[in-house]
Short mmCIF file of C-alpha atoms and ligand atoms in Angstrom, two decimals:
data_model
loop_
_atom_site.label_atom_id
_atom_site.label_comp_id
_atom_site.label_asym_id
_atom_site.label_seq_id
_atom_site.Cartn_x
_atom_site.Cartn_y
_atom_site.Cartn_z
CA MET A 1 7.41 -17.71 -9.53
CA ASN A 2 5.84 -15.13 -12.13
CA THR A 3 7.83 -12.20 -10.78
CA SER A 4 7.83 -9.91 -13.85
CA ILE A 5 4.87 -8.15 -15.10
CA GLU A 6 5.48 -9.41 -18.57
CA THR A 7 5.40 -13.04 -17.47
CA LYS A 8 2.48 -12.43 -15.33
CA CYS A 9 0.52 -11.29 -18.41
CA LEU A 10 0.93 -14.77 -19.82
CA HIS A 11 0.98 -17.12 -16.84
CA GLU A 12 -1.23 -15.68 -14.05
CA GLY A 13 -4.86 -16.66 -13.55
CA TYR A 14 -5.40 -19.82 -15.39
CA GLU A 15 -2.77 -22.38 -14.67
CA PRO A 16 -3.32 -25.46 -16.77
CA GLN A 17 -2.35 -28.79 -15.33
CA ASN A 18 -1.27 -31.94 -16.91
CA GLY A 19 -3.39 -32.60 -20.08
CA ASP A 20 -5.42 -29.46 -19.58
CA SER A 21 -6.13 -27.06 -22.56
CA ARG A 22 -3.54 -24.47 -22.79
CA GLN A 23 -5.77 -21.63 -23.29
CA LEU A 24 -8.37 -20.46 -20.82
CA PRO A 25 -11.56 -22.35 -21.38
CA VAL A 26 -14.86 -20.59 -21.80
CA TRP A 27 -17.31 -21.99 -19.30
CA GLN A 28 -20.33 -21.11 -21.28
CA SER A 29 -22.92 -22.37 -18.79
CA THR A 30 -25.43 -20.71 -16.54
CA THR A 31 -25.16 -23.34 -13.91
CA TRP A 32 -23.41 -26.14 -12.09
CA ARG A 33 -24.65 -29.51 -11.08
CA TYR A 34 -24.46 -30.80 -7.53
CA ALA A 35 -25.13 -34.29 -6.20
CA THR A 36 -26.96 -33.27 -2.97
CA SER A 37 -29.17 -30.49 -1.88
CA ASP A 38 -26.73 -29.97 1.16
CA ASP A 39 -23.71 -29.59 -1.38
CA MET A 40 -25.49 -26.62 -3.01
CA GLY A 41 -26.88 -25.28 0.26
CA ALA A 42 -23.33 -24.80 1.66
CA LEU A 43 -22.46 -22.67 -1.36
CA PHE A 44 -25.50 -20.41 -0.79
CA ASP A 45 -24.23 -19.92 2.82
CA LEU A 46 -20.75 -18.94 1.55
CA GLU A 47 -19.48 -21.81 3.57
CA ALA A 48 -18.01 -23.80 0.66
CA GLU A 49 -16.19 -22.66 -2.40
CA GLY A 50 -17.72 -23.61 -5.70
CA TYR A 51 -19.81 -22.53 -8.60
CA PHE A 52 -23.52 -22.62 -8.98
CA TYR A 53 -24.78 -19.70 -11.13
CA THR A 54 -22.88 -17.42 -13.44
CA ARG A 55 -24.55 -14.34 -12.27
CA LEU A 56 -22.60 -14.74 -9.13
CA GLN A 57 -19.45 -16.38 -10.35
CA ASN A 58 -18.02 -18.16 -13.40
CA PRO A 59 -14.55 -19.69 -13.56
CA THR A 60 -13.55 -18.00 -16.96
CA ASN A 61 -14.38 -14.62 -15.23
CA ASP A 62 -12.76 -15.38 -12.00
CA LEU A 63 -9.49 -16.62 -13.63
CA THR A 64 -9.30 -13.41 -15.80
CA ALA A 65 -10.10 -11.34 -12.68
CA LYS A 66 -7.35 -13.33 -10.78
CA LYS A 67 -4.91 -12.26 -13.61
CA ILE A 68 -5.91 -8.73 -13.38
CA ALA A 69 -5.59 -8.61 -9.62
CA ALA A 70 -2.20 -10.22 -9.93
CA LEU A 71 -0.94 -7.51 -12.45
CA GLU A 72 -2.28 -4.76 -10.07
CA GLY A 73 -0.58 -6.29 -6.97
CA GLY A 74 -4.06 -6.64 -5.42
CA TYR A 75 -5.50 -9.38 -3.21
CA ALA A 76 -8.62 -10.11 -5.18
CA GLY A 77 -10.74 -8.92 -8.11
CA MET A 78 -13.91 -9.31 -9.94
CA LEU A 79 -15.12 -8.61 -13.40
CA THR A 80 -18.22 -6.47 -14.27
CA SER A 81 -20.17 -6.01 -17.54
CA SER A 82 -18.61 -2.53 -18.18
CA GLY A 83 -16.28 -0.07 -16.76
CA GLN A 84 -19.39 1.96 -15.73
CA ALA A 85 -20.53 -0.97 -13.61
CA ALA A 86 -16.97 -1.36 -12.10
CA ASN A 87 -17.04 2.28 -10.81
CA LEU A 88 -20.54 1.90 -9.68
CA PHE A 89 -19.79 -1.18 -7.80
CA ALA A 90 -16.42 0.12 -6.27
CA VAL A 91 -18.25 3.12 -4.77
CA PHE A 92 -21.70 1.60 -3.96
CA ASN A 93 -19.95 -1.26 -2.10
CA ILE A 94 -19.05 1.24 0.67
CA CYS A 95 -21.44 4.03 0.23
CA GLU A 96 -25.03 4.13 1.30
CA ALA A 97 -27.87 6.68 1.00
CA GLY A 98 -26.90 9.63 3.24
CA ASP A 99 -23.17 9.21 2.49
CA HIS A 100 -20.92 11.37 0.66
CA PHE A 101 -17.69 10.98 -1.37
CA ILE A 102 -14.96 13.01 -3.16
CA ALA A 103 -14.05 12.74 -6.82
CA SER A 104 -11.79 14.49 -9.09
CA SER A 105 -13.71 16.81 -11.41
CA SER A 106 -11.46 15.73 -14.43
CA ILE A 107 -12.71 12.05 -14.57
CA TYR A 108 -14.29 10.35 -17.50
CA GLY A 109 -17.73 11.77 -18.61
CA GLY A 110 -19.65 8.67 -18.05
CA THR A 111 -18.35 8.37 -14.59
CA TYR A 112 -18.96 12.01 -13.85
CA ASN A 113 -22.64 11.55 -14.81
CA LEU A 114 -22.94 8.42 -12.80
CA PHE A 115 -21.55 10.11 -9.64
CA LEU A 116 -23.37 13.61 -10.26
CA VAL A 117 -26.82 12.57 -11.36
CA THR A 118 -27.53 8.80 -10.88
CA MET A 119 -25.78 8.25 -7.47
CA ALA A 120 -27.41 11.32 -6.21
CA LYS A 121 -30.76 9.71 -6.93
CA MET A 122 -29.59 6.87 -4.75
CA GLY A 123 -29.02 9.38 -1.87
CA ILE A 124 -25.13 9.42 -2.30
CA GLU A 125 -23.60 12.77 -2.78
CA CYS A 126 -20.52 13.45 -4.71
CA THR A 127 -18.36 16.53 -4.39
CA PHE A 128 -16.03 17.18 -7.41
CA VAL A 129 -12.66 18.69 -6.61
CA ASP A 130 -9.86 20.17 -8.66
CA GLN A 131 -7.21 17.59 -8.19
CA THR A 132 -4.41 19.98 -8.46
CA LEU A 133 -5.35 21.85 -5.36
CA PRO A 134 -2.93 21.45 -2.43
CA GLU A 135 -3.60 18.91 0.31
CA GLU A 136 -4.90 21.44 2.94
CA LYS A 137 -7.48 22.84 0.52
CA LEU A 138 -8.52 19.35 -0.51
CA ALA A 139 -8.97 18.34 3.17
CA GLU A 140 -11.71 20.99 3.58
CA TYR A 141 -14.01 18.95 1.34
CA PHE A 142 -14.21 16.03 3.75
CA ARG A 143 -17.27 15.63 5.96
CA PRO A 144 -18.16 13.31 8.72
CA ASN A 145 -20.15 11.11 6.22
CA THR A 146 -17.41 10.95 3.53
CA LYS A 147 -16.63 7.37 2.60
CA CYS A 148 -14.14 7.37 -0.08
CA VAL A 149 -12.06 9.35 -2.65
CA PHE A 150 -12.01 8.64 -6.27
CA GLY A 151 -9.65 9.63 -9.10
CA GLU A 152 -8.17 8.41 -12.54
CA THR A 153 -4.46 7.66 -12.94
CA ILE A 154 -4.64 9.25 -16.34
CA THR A 155 -7.88 11.33 -16.95
CA ASN A 156 -9.95 10.64 -19.88
CA PRO A 157 -10.00 12.75 -22.10
CA THR A 158 -7.68 15.49 -20.71
CA CYS A 159 -4.71 13.39 -20.09
CA THR A 160 -3.80 14.89 -16.69
CA VAL A 161 -1.94 12.71 -14.08
CA LEU A 162 -3.37 12.13 -10.66
CA ASP A 163 -0.86 12.65 -7.71
CA ILE A 164 -1.81 9.24 -6.26
CA GLU A 165 0.32 9.58 -3.10
CA LYS A 166 -1.20 12.94 -2.25
CA PHE A 167 -4.76 11.53 -2.65
CA ALA A 168 -3.98 8.24 -0.72
CA ARG A 169 -2.51 10.43 2.17
CA LEU A 170 -5.58 12.47 2.17
CA ALA A 171 -8.12 9.57 2.12
CA HIS A 172 -6.20 7.71 4.69
CA SER A 173 -5.79 10.65 7.23
CA HIS A 174 -9.69 10.80 6.90
CA GLY A 175 -10.10 7.05 7.52
CA VAL A 176 -11.29 6.39 4.15
CA PRO A 177 -10.09 4.27 1.10
CA LEU A 178 -8.84 5.73 -2.15
CA ILE A 179 -10.38 4.33 -5.42
CA VAL A 180 -8.32 4.69 -8.55
CA ASP A 181 -9.53 4.11 -12.06
CA ASN A 182 -6.36 2.75 -13.76
CA THR A 183 -7.96 2.30 -17.25
CA PHE A 184 -5.59 4.35 -19.34
CA ALA A 185 -2.18 3.58 -17.64
CA THR A 186 -3.00 -0.15 -17.19
CA PRO A 187 -0.94 -1.98 -14.67
CA ILE A 188 1.79 -2.14 -17.26
CA ASN A 189 2.58 1.55 -16.78
CA CYS A 190 1.28 2.23 -13.26
CA ARG A 191 0.17 0.20 -10.30
CA PRO A 192 -1.72 2.50 -8.08
CA ILE A 193 -1.82 0.11 -5.08
CA GLU A 194 1.97 0.45 -4.87
CA TRP A 195 1.52 4.19 -4.27
CA GLY A 196 -1.12 3.82 -1.64
CA ALA A 197 -4.49 3.30 -3.39
CA ASP A 198 -6.77 0.76 -1.89
CA ILE A 199 -9.18 -0.13 -4.76
CA VAL A 200 -8.34 -0.11 -8.46
CA THR A 201 -11.02 -0.06 -11.21
CA HIS A 202 -10.89 -0.65 -14.97
CA SER A 203 -12.78 -0.37 -18.10
CA THR A 204 -11.35 -3.60 -19.63
CA THR A 205 -13.06 -2.41 -22.82
CA LYS A 206 -9.96 -0.33 -23.53
CA TYR A 207 -6.34 -1.60 -23.46
CA MET A 208 -6.86 -4.84 -21.71
CA ASP A 209 -9.25 -6.09 -24.33
CA GLY A 210 -7.18 -3.87 -26.75
CA HIS A 211 -8.89 -4.77 -29.90
CA ALA A 212 -12.35 -2.99 -29.50
CA ILE A 213 -14.11 -6.36 -29.19
CA SER A 214 -15.94 -6.36 -25.93
CA VAL A 215 -17.33 -4.08 -23.32
CA GLY A 216 -16.23 -4.96 -19.77
CA GLY A 217 -14.90 -3.73 -16.36
CA ALA A 218 -12.98 -4.94 -13.32
CA VAL A 219 -12.62 -4.07 -9.66
CA VAL A 220 -9.44 -5.01 -7.72
CA ASP A 221 -8.92 -4.70 -3.98
CA SER A 222 -5.52 -4.47 -2.48
CA GLY A 223 -6.86 -5.91 0.71
CA ASN A 224 -4.92 -3.25 2.64
CA PHE A 225 -7.73 -1.04 3.95
CA ASP A 226 -8.69 -1.91 7.58
CA TRP A 227 -12.35 -1.73 7.48
CA MET A 228 -12.68 -2.82 11.21
CA ALA A 229 -10.36 0.10 12.36
CA HIS A 230 -13.05 2.49 10.95
CA ALA A 231 -16.04 0.22 11.72
CA ASP A 232 -18.49 2.92 12.37
CA LYS A 233 -18.05 4.32 8.70
CA PHE A 234 -18.42 1.16 6.84
CA PRO A 235 -21.35 -0.84 8.52
CA GLY A 236 -21.93 -2.69 5.38
CA LEU A 237 -18.65 -4.51 5.98
CA THR A 238 -18.42 -4.45 9.74
CA THR A 239 -21.93 -5.37 10.86
CA PRO A 240 -24.07 -8.50 10.08
CA ASP A 241 -25.55 -8.71 6.59
CA GLU A 242 -29.15 -9.79 7.21
CA SER A 243 -29.40 -10.92 3.63
CA TYR A 244 -26.52 -13.39 4.18
CA HIS A 245 -27.55 -15.00 7.50
CA GLY A 246 -25.79 -12.28 9.48
CA ILE A 247 -22.40 -12.66 8.00
CA ILE A 248 -19.82 -9.91 8.92
CA TYR A 249 -17.59 -9.53 5.86
CA ALA A 250 -14.67 -7.98 7.42
CA GLU A 251 -14.58 -10.63 10.15
CA LYS A 252 -15.30 -13.57 8.07
CA PHE A 253 -13.23 -12.82 4.93
CA GLY A 254 -10.49 -10.49 6.19
CA LYS A 255 -8.54 -9.27 3.24
CA GLY A 256 -11.21 -10.69 0.95
CA ALA A 257 -14.14 -8.88 2.45
CA TYR A 258 -14.66 -6.09 0.01
CA ILE A 259 -14.71 -8.30 -3.10
CA THR A 260 -16.68 -11.04 -1.38
CA LYS A 261 -19.34 -8.39 -0.39
CA ALA A 262 -19.50 -6.87 -3.80
CA THR A 263 -20.01 -10.28 -5.37
CA ALA A 264 -22.38 -11.71 -2.80
CA GLN A 265 -24.58 -8.53 -2.55
CA LEU A 266 -24.05 -6.20 -5.60
CA MET A 267 -23.55 -8.81 -8.21
CA ARG A 268 -26.31 -10.86 -6.77
CA ASP A 269 -28.86 -7.99 -6.64
CA LEU A 270 -27.63 -5.79 -9.68
CA GLY A 271 -26.48 -8.60 -11.92
CA SER A 272 -23.92 -6.62 -13.96
CA ILE A 273 -21.92 -9.72 -14.90
CA GLN A 274 -19.47 -9.88 -17.69
CA SER A 275 -20.21 -12.63 -20.09
CA PRO A 276 -17.58 -15.50 -19.93
CA GLN A 277 -17.06 -15.05 -23.67
CA ASN A 278 -16.04 -11.44 -23.15
CA ALA A 279 -13.82 -12.50 -20.15
CA PHE A 280 -12.06 -14.92 -22.46
CA TYR A 281 -11.44 -11.99 -24.92
CA VAL A 282 -10.08 -9.84 -22.13
CA ASN A 283 -7.81 -12.65 -20.89
CA ALA A 284 -6.53 -13.10 -24.45
CA GLY A 285 -5.99 -9.32 -24.69
CA LEU A 286 -3.88 -9.32 -21.40
CA GLU A 287 -1.38 -11.83 -22.92
CA SER A 288 -0.06 -9.12 -25.14
CA LEU A 289 -0.90 -6.02 -23.08
CA HIS A 290 2.87 -5.28 -22.09
CA VAL A 291 3.94 -5.46 -25.70
CA ARG A 292 1.14 -3.17 -26.88
CA MET A 293 1.40 -0.69 -24.13
CA LYS A 294 5.09 0.00 -25.18
CA ARG A 295 4.19 0.34 -28.74
CA HIS A 296 1.16 2.64 -28.02
CA CYS A 297 3.33 4.99 -25.96
CA GLU A 298 6.14 5.05 -28.56
CA ASN A 299 3.81 5.84 -31.29
CA ALA A 300 1.91 8.42 -29.17
CA LEU A 301 5.05 10.26 -28.29
CA LYS A 302 6.05 10.44 -31.93
CA VAL A 303 2.59 11.82 -33.01
CA ALA A 304 2.54 14.16 -30.09
CA SER A 305 6.05 15.62 -31.02
CA PHE A 306 4.87 16.01 -34.58
CA LEU A 307 1.69 17.83 -33.65
CA LYS A 308 3.60 20.09 -31.20
CA GLY A 309 5.80 21.31 -33.91
CA HIS A 310 3.06 22.02 -36.52
CA ASP A 311 2.12 25.64 -36.89
CA LYS A 312 -1.64 24.92 -37.40
CA VAL A 313 -1.94 23.17 -33.91
CA ALA A 314 -2.86 25.41 -30.94
CA TRP A 315 -1.75 23.10 -28.21
CA VAL A 316 -1.02 19.50 -27.37
CA HIS A 317 -1.19 17.72 -24.09
CA TYR A 318 0.62 14.44 -23.63
CA PRO A 319 2.29 13.73 -20.22
CA ASP A 320 5.38 12.03 -21.92
CA LEU A 321 6.21 15.24 -23.57
CA PRO A 322 9.12 16.79 -21.55
CA ASP A 323 7.58 20.13 -21.40
CA ASP A 324 4.04 18.92 -20.60
CA GLU A 325 2.34 20.45 -17.48
CA TYR A 326 2.07 16.95 -16.03
CA HIS A 327 5.32 15.73 -17.09
CA GLU A 328 6.80 15.70 -13.51
CA LEU A 329 3.93 13.63 -12.26
CA ALA A 330 4.17 11.33 -15.37
CA ALA A 331 7.91 10.89 -14.54
CA LYS A 332 7.07 9.74 -11.06
CA TYR A 333 4.02 7.50 -11.64
CA LEU A 334 4.49 6.50 -15.20
CA PRO A 335 8.30 6.15 -15.81
CA ASN A 336 7.86 3.75 -18.67
CA GLY A 337 5.33 5.76 -20.57
CA SER A 338 1.74 6.90 -19.92
CA CYS A 339 -0.61 5.65 -22.64
CA GLY A 340 -1.60 6.12 -26.27
CA VAL A 341 -4.04 8.76 -25.72
CA LEU A 342 -3.20 12.46 -26.28
CA CYS A 343 -5.30 15.50 -26.79
CA PHE A 344 -4.80 18.61 -28.79
CA ALA A 345 -6.59 21.56 -30.69
CA ILE A 346 -6.40 23.09 -34.01
CA LYS A 347 -5.79 26.90 -34.15
CA GLY A 348 -9.02 28.77 -35.13
CA GLY A 349 -11.26 27.06 -32.51
CA ARG A 350 -13.88 24.39 -32.58
CA GLU A 351 -15.26 24.75 -36.10
CA ARG A 352 -11.62 24.09 -37.61
CA SER A 353 -10.97 21.22 -35.13
CA ILE A 354 -14.04 19.57 -36.54
CA ALA A 355 -13.15 20.25 -40.29
CA PHE A 356 -9.82 18.77 -39.51
CA MET A 357 -11.17 15.55 -38.00
CA ASP A 358 -13.46 15.04 -41.07
CA SER A 359 -10.35 15.25 -43.29
CA LEU A 360 -8.44 12.39 -41.73
CA LYS A 361 -8.46 9.07 -43.57
CA LEU A 362 -6.63 6.51 -41.59
CA ALA A 363 -7.58 7.71 -38.10
CA THR A 364 -11.33 7.03 -37.80
CA ILE A 365 -13.97 9.06 -35.70
CA ALA A 366 -15.22 6.67 -33.12
CA THR A 367 -16.73 6.66 -29.55
CA HIS A 368 -13.80 4.59 -28.47
CA VAL A 369 -10.41 4.98 -27.16
CA ALA A 370 -7.28 2.86 -26.20
CA ASP A 371 -7.42 0.09 -28.79
CA ALA A 372 -5.39 -1.31 -31.59
CA ARG A 373 -6.65 1.02 -34.42
CA THR A 374 -6.07 4.87 -34.13
CA CYS A 375 -9.37 6.69 -33.63
CA LEU A 376 -10.43 10.17 -32.31
CA LEU A 377 -13.35 12.09 -31.07
CA HIS A 378 -14.42 15.63 -30.16
CA PRO A 379 -15.65 15.34 -26.63
CA ALA A 380 -17.63 18.67 -26.69
CA SER A 381 -19.71 17.32 -29.62
CA HIS A 382 -19.71 13.60 -28.70
CA THR A 383 -19.00 12.09 -25.33
CA HIS A 384 -19.53 15.16 -23.28
CA ARG A 385 -22.40 16.91 -25.29
CA GLN A 386 -24.56 16.73 -22.31
CA LEU A 387 -22.40 18.88 -20.24
CA SER A 388 -22.91 22.72 -20.00
CA ASP A 389 -20.09 24.91 -20.93
CA ALA A 390 -19.41 25.54 -17.21
CA GLN A 391 -19.27 21.81 -16.51
CA LEU A 392 -16.99 21.35 -19.43
CA GLU A 393 -14.72 24.04 -18.10
CA GLU A 394 -14.81 22.50 -14.57
CA ALA A 395 -13.79 19.09 -16.19
CA GLY A 396 -10.96 20.94 -17.97
CA ILE A 397 -12.25 20.24 -21.45
CA SER A 398 -11.95 23.23 -23.81
CA PRO A 399 -14.60 23.16 -26.60
CA ASP A 400 -11.88 22.75 -29.28
CA LEU A 401 -10.21 19.69 -27.58
CA ILE A 402 -9.67 16.65 -29.93
CA ARG A 403 -9.05 13.23 -28.14
CA TYR A 404 -6.67 11.22 -30.28
CA SER A 405 -6.04 7.63 -29.39
CA VAL A 406 -2.90 6.36 -31.02
CA GLY A 407 -3.05 2.82 -32.18
CA LEU A 408 -0.64 0.21 -33.13
CA GLU A 409 -0.03 1.43 -36.86
CA ASN A 410 3.28 2.53 -38.05
CA ALA A 411 3.69 6.07 -36.71
CA ASP A 412 4.89 7.42 -39.76
CA ASP A 413 1.54 6.54 -41.61
CA LEU A 414 -0.34 8.26 -38.79
CA ILE A 415 1.88 11.22 -39.17
CA ALA A 416 1.33 11.41 -42.83
CA ASP A 417 -2.45 11.16 -42.34
CA LEU A 418 -2.38 14.10 -39.76
CA SER A 419 -0.04 16.15 -41.95
CA LEU A 420 -2.37 15.80 -45.03
CA ALA A 421 -5.49 16.61 -42.99
CA LEU A 422 -3.68 19.76 -41.64
CA ASP A 423 -2.61 20.79 -45.02
CA ARG A 424 -6.23 20.53 -46.14
CA ILE A 425 -7.64 23.09 -43.64
C1 LIG B 517 -14.30 4.07 -20.77
C2 LIG B 517 -14.17 4.35 -19.50
C3 LIG B 517 -15.00 4.14 -18.48
C4 LIG B 517 -16.34 3.42 -18.76
O1 LIG B 517 -16.16 2.16 -19.16
P1 LIG B 517 -17.14 1.38 -20.15
O2 LIG B 517 -16.43 -0.01 -20.27
O3 LIG B 517 -17.31 2.08 -21.41
O4 LIG B 517 -18.34 1.27 -19.29
C5 LIG B 517 -14.62 4.35 -17.21
N1 LIG B 517 -13.53 4.97 -16.95
C6 LIG B 517 -12.60 5.36 -17.77
C7 LIG B 517 -11.26 5.93 -17.51
C8 LIG B 517 -12.81 5.04 -19.16
O5 LIG B 517 -12.01 5.40 -20.21
#
């Protein structure tokens, strides 16, 4: 019934029945009550459906995850406490110590660290690749123990666009799934599953929440990857789980195997649950996501065009600009606009970029991106300050790069603010 994405934003997930509250209730409860011991035992055996403890599942979270899964065109979804937890869960659900995976080197700094440092300590090795390499070159990075491929639809902070079909072909020809972090594009502007991605992740902290209220994440599974066809690669899904009475997830849950395993094992053991109150905020944010994304993109294009024409600006990257390096990929994967984030640099290098940032009045310096109020940040001195110059270069981040996240203000006011700050330097 809810065929268009706009209508899905409002009506998927929670479907109130006669006399129910119109808005999604917050089930602010740790636990659920059962009449008999056997009733609850069946839940622990994954034999019956129902709620017992919020660390494992909560209806506010599940209904919000259901909406996100519907928006992405996925089979099932789950919420996590943050985007970081979402990406950890997405990979760790299929990789074990001794395994290897491949990720684009242009991904978000937090995810880069997670994959490079923390997952290495867990015995999982990640190879970072230049996502613009041709398919034959990228194929050389696969090993017998490679278990997945990871990229971002639009990279944070460099605003490059992933060739999703190329990466999906590559992953599938090696018998592994493609995981795409779709945080910046949101399902309004791109649905990676339609282009062959198997699993989609989100930092709901960004546009989904949209108002800089709550930190959260989501994982959505398409249900399309055939784990049994590559059973030897994914024993966690295709052999008995001794911590769950010998259940074989892929056999028992079919298309729901991946999310059920991530919930039953990873959420049970790692406990990175999103609070139901935060899930409520995300669900409310999703209701206007389609309206906000349109406005973010319109504003960002105006701001990018202004900066592009200014003689104190060294360069601007925004995929919606017709002469941008990534415009062709954006036209294919993001025909209705990319997102509100763009990056640029001031002529004269790093120091002048910083002086310019300090002169802005309306746009604020914040370690945030992709929300209603315009904010900006200098990755080399903020989010990526732990990276060496060589790692910065590998990630495509020049030391003068400014990440500017265009909000929902009137674009003329933002341009006036930028113009004054540029005059001052
Ligand atoms: C912010 C971000 C993350 C991490 O999300 P948190 O909610 O901050 O943990 C992951 N991926 C992308 C693309 C992001 O922008």
